[in-house]
Short mmCIF file of C-alpha atoms and ligand atoms in Angstrom, two decimals:
data_model
loop_
_atom_site.label_atom_id
_atom_site.label_comp_id
_atom_site.label_asym_id
_atom_site.label_seq_id
_atom_site.Cartn_x
_atom_site.Cartn_y
_atom_site.Cartn_z
CA UNK A 1 -59.58 213.27 -52.23
CA UNK A 2 -56.12 212.51 -50.92
CA UNK A 3 -54.96 208.96 -50.31
CA UNK A 4 -54.77 208.22 -46.57
CA UNK A 5 -51.67 206.24 -45.61
CA UNK A 6 -52.14 203.21 -43.41
CA UNK A 7 -50.02 201.76 -40.58
CA UNK A 8 -46.79 200.36 -41.96
CA UNK A 9 -46.13 203.31 -44.27
CA UNK A 10 -42.78 204.77 -43.11
CA UNK A 11 -43.99 208.38 -43.57
CA UNK A 12 -46.23 207.87 -40.51
CA UNK A 13 -43.14 207.29 -38.35
CA UNK A 14 -41.17 210.35 -39.48
CA UNK A 15 -41.15 213.67 -37.64
CA UNK A 16 -42.70 216.28 -39.93
CA UNK A 17 -40.58 219.22 -41.08
CA UNK A 18 -41.35 222.69 -39.71
CA UNK A 19 -43.41 224.71 -42.22
CA UNK A 20 -41.57 227.88 -43.26
CA UNK A 21 -43.29 228.80 -46.53
CA UNK A 22 -46.95 229.84 -46.33
CA UNK A 23 -47.88 229.93 -50.00
CA UNK A 24 -50.75 228.88 -52.28
CA UNK A 25 -49.29 225.39 -52.57
CA UNK A 26 -49.55 224.98 -48.78
CA UNK A 27 -53.08 226.37 -48.77
CA UNK A 28 -54.11 223.95 -51.51
CA UNK A 29 -52.78 221.06 -49.42
CA UNK A 30 -54.75 222.39 -46.40
CA UNK A 31 -57.92 222.60 -48.52
CA UNK A 32 -57.48 219.04 -49.80
CA UNK A 33 -56.74 217.74 -46.31
CA UNK A 34 -59.95 219.34 -44.98
CA UNK A 35 -61.95 217.78 -47.83
CA UNK A 36 -60.38 214.39 -47.14
CA UNK A 37 -61.06 214.67 -43.39
CA UNK A 38 -64.72 215.50 -44.05
CA UNK A 39 -65.07 212.74 -46.66
CA UNK A 40 -63.51 210.15 -44.31
CA UNK A 41 -65.60 211.38 -41.36
CA UNK A 42 -62.47 212.05 -39.30
CA UNK A 43 -62.06 214.40 -36.34
CA UNK A 44 -58.59 215.29 -37.59
CA UNK A 45 -56.03 214.56 -40.26
CA UNK A 46 -52.28 215.14 -40.11
CA UNK A 47 -50.08 215.84 -43.14
CA UNK A 48 -47.98 212.66 -42.69
CA UNK A 49 -51.22 210.68 -43.08
CA UNK A 50 -51.45 211.95 -46.65
CA UNK A 51 -47.75 211.40 -47.31
CA UNK A 52 -46.57 214.97 -46.60
CA UNK A 53 -43.95 215.02 -43.86
CA UNK A 54 -44.81 218.46 -42.44
CA UNK A 55 -45.84 220.01 -39.10
CA UNK A 56 -49.42 220.46 -40.32
CA UNK A 57 -52.78 219.04 -39.27
CA UNK A 58 -56.46 219.91 -39.63
CA UNK A 59 -59.05 219.32 -36.91
CA UNK A 60 -62.82 219.47 -36.69
CA UNK A 61 -64.03 218.47 -33.24
CA UNK A 62 -67.46 220.09 -33.78
CA UNK A 63 -68.96 217.79 -36.43
CA UNK A 64 -68.89 220.56 -39.03
CA UNK A 65 -70.55 223.22 -36.84
CA UNK A 66 -67.47 225.43 -36.75
CA UNK A 67 -64.79 225.94 -39.40
CA UNK A 68 -61.94 223.41 -39.12
CA UNK A 69 -58.80 224.38 -37.20
CA UNK A 70 -55.63 224.52 -39.28
CA UNK A 71 -52.73 223.65 -37.01
CA UNK A 72 -49.25 224.42 -38.32
CA UNK A 73 -46.02 224.10 -36.28
CA UNK A 74 -47.98 223.47 -33.07
CA UNK A 75 -46.37 223.68 -29.63
CA UNK A 76 -48.09 222.82 -26.37
CA UNK A 77 -47.84 225.59 -23.79
CA UNK A 78 -49.83 223.72 -21.12
CA UNK A 79 -50.80 220.15 -20.22
CA UNK A 80 -53.01 219.49 -17.17
CA UNK A 81 -51.88 217.01 -14.53
CA UNK A 82 -55.38 215.57 -14.64
CA UNK A 83 -55.78 212.84 -17.26
CA UNK A 84 -58.72 211.02 -18.82
CA UNK A 85 -59.00 207.74 -20.71
CA UNK A 86 -61.15 207.49 -23.81
CA UNK A 87 -61.56 205.48 -26.98
CA UNK A 88 -59.68 206.80 -30.01
CA UNK A 89 -59.62 205.70 -33.59
CA UNK A 90 -57.34 206.78 -36.41
CA UNK A 91 -57.85 206.90 -40.19
CA UNK A 92 -54.41 205.27 -40.52
CA UNK A 93 -55.48 202.34 -38.30
CA UNK A 94 -58.78 201.27 -39.90
CA UNK A 95 -60.90 199.00 -37.73
CA UNK A 96 -58.94 199.67 -34.53
CA UNK A 97 -60.06 201.70 -31.52
CA UNK A 98 -57.94 201.93 -28.39
CA UNK A 99 -58.36 203.43 -24.95
CA UNK A 100 -55.80 206.21 -24.68
CA UNK A 101 -54.96 208.18 -21.52
CA UNK A 102 -54.14 211.85 -22.07
CA UNK A 103 -54.18 215.17 -20.17
CA UNK A 104 -57.73 216.58 -19.96
CA UNK A 105 -56.76 220.20 -20.66
CA UNK A 106 -54.13 221.55 -23.04
CA UNK A 107 -53.12 224.91 -24.45
CA UNK A 108 -51.39 225.14 -27.78
CA UNK A 109 -49.67 227.81 -29.83
CA UNK A 110 -49.65 227.33 -33.60
CA UNK A 111 -49.82 229.07 -36.97
CA UNK A 112 -52.62 229.10 -39.52
CA UNK A 113 -52.25 228.61 -43.29
CA UNK A 114 -51.25 232.28 -43.68
CA UNK A 115 -48.55 232.06 -41.02
CA UNK A 116 -50.54 233.96 -38.40
CA UNK A 117 -49.78 232.85 -34.84
CA UNK A 118 -52.74 231.92 -32.65
CA UNK A 119 -53.32 230.29 -29.27
CA UNK A 120 -55.93 227.80 -28.14
CA UNK A 121 -56.23 228.17 -24.36
CA UNK A 122 -57.40 225.40 -22.06
CA UNK A 123 -59.02 223.19 -24.67
CA UNK A 124 -60.86 220.22 -23.20
CA UNK A 125 -62.99 217.28 -24.32
CA UNK A 126 -62.73 216.04 -27.88
CA UNK A 127 -60.77 219.10 -29.03
CA UNK A 128 -58.03 218.56 -26.41
CA UNK A 129 -57.83 214.90 -27.41
CA UNK A 130 -57.70 215.71 -31.14
CA UNK A 131 -54.99 218.35 -30.63
CA UNK A 132 -52.85 215.73 -28.88
CA UNK A 133 -53.65 212.89 -31.29
CA UNK A 134 -52.80 215.00 -34.36
CA UNK A 135 -49.66 216.49 -32.82
CA UNK A 136 -48.54 212.93 -32.08
CA UNK A 137 -48.76 212.21 -35.83
CA UNK A 138 -46.47 215.19 -36.51
CA UNK A 139 -43.90 213.53 -34.26
CA UNK A 140 -44.22 210.09 -35.82
CA UNK A 141 -46.39 208.71 -33.02
CA UNK A 142 -49.68 206.81 -33.25
CA UNK A 143 -52.27 205.57 -30.74
CA UNK A 144 -50.65 202.13 -30.65
CA UNK A 145 -47.68 203.80 -28.94
CA UNK A 146 -49.88 204.79 -25.99
CA UNK A 147 -51.10 201.32 -25.01
CA UNK A 148 -49.48 198.70 -22.79
CA UNK A 149 -47.04 196.15 -24.22
CA UNK A 150 -49.69 193.47 -23.57
CA UNK A 151 -52.35 195.34 -25.55
CA UNK A 152 -49.87 195.93 -28.36
CA UNK A 153 -49.05 192.23 -28.38
CA UNK A 154 -52.75 191.45 -28.73
CA UNK A 155 -52.90 193.80 -31.72
CA UNK A 156 -49.74 192.57 -33.39
CA UNK A 157 -51.50 190.21 -35.82
CA UNK A 158 -53.85 192.95 -37.05
CA UNK A 159 -51.00 195.46 -37.34
CA UNK A 160 -48.80 193.01 -39.21
CA UNK A 161 -51.59 192.39 -41.75
CA UNK A 162 -52.14 196.13 -42.12
CA UNK A 163 -48.43 196.75 -42.74
CA UNK A 164 -48.30 194.04 -45.40
CA UNK A 165 -51.06 195.49 -47.54
NI1 LIG B 1 -54.74 209.49 -36.31
#
């Protein structure tokens, strides 16, 4: 299992590099990320969370019913105006859940681990939320960046402790 980086690790704040080489090394990383996501009971895991600064994430919003989605170099092609607020957690912020407001529907264009381009049209529910949460990680963003300054202030003690570990 891969080591999941926690808040305070600078790799979580870097924008991941675009993936240009789709080789066995990449596919091994994908396989290990999926295993780690399953082991940690996560809905998604982004490469920066395992110390790899790349535009790569894996998602399973079905509780293991469908094969995980491998999301490489994702780009949103649609965001709905309509938003929804829901609790989100993050493997890099253990013990913290926050209410995050995001568009309800999104469409995304991405590549799989072989470089094939695919589209996810009008995703909603947990999948839409996971697509946005994981893509945030690829841009150096985390759920704490979505809450009000007051909420962040209330969290600052916990975050400081986390960053000092
Ligand atoms: Ni996360």
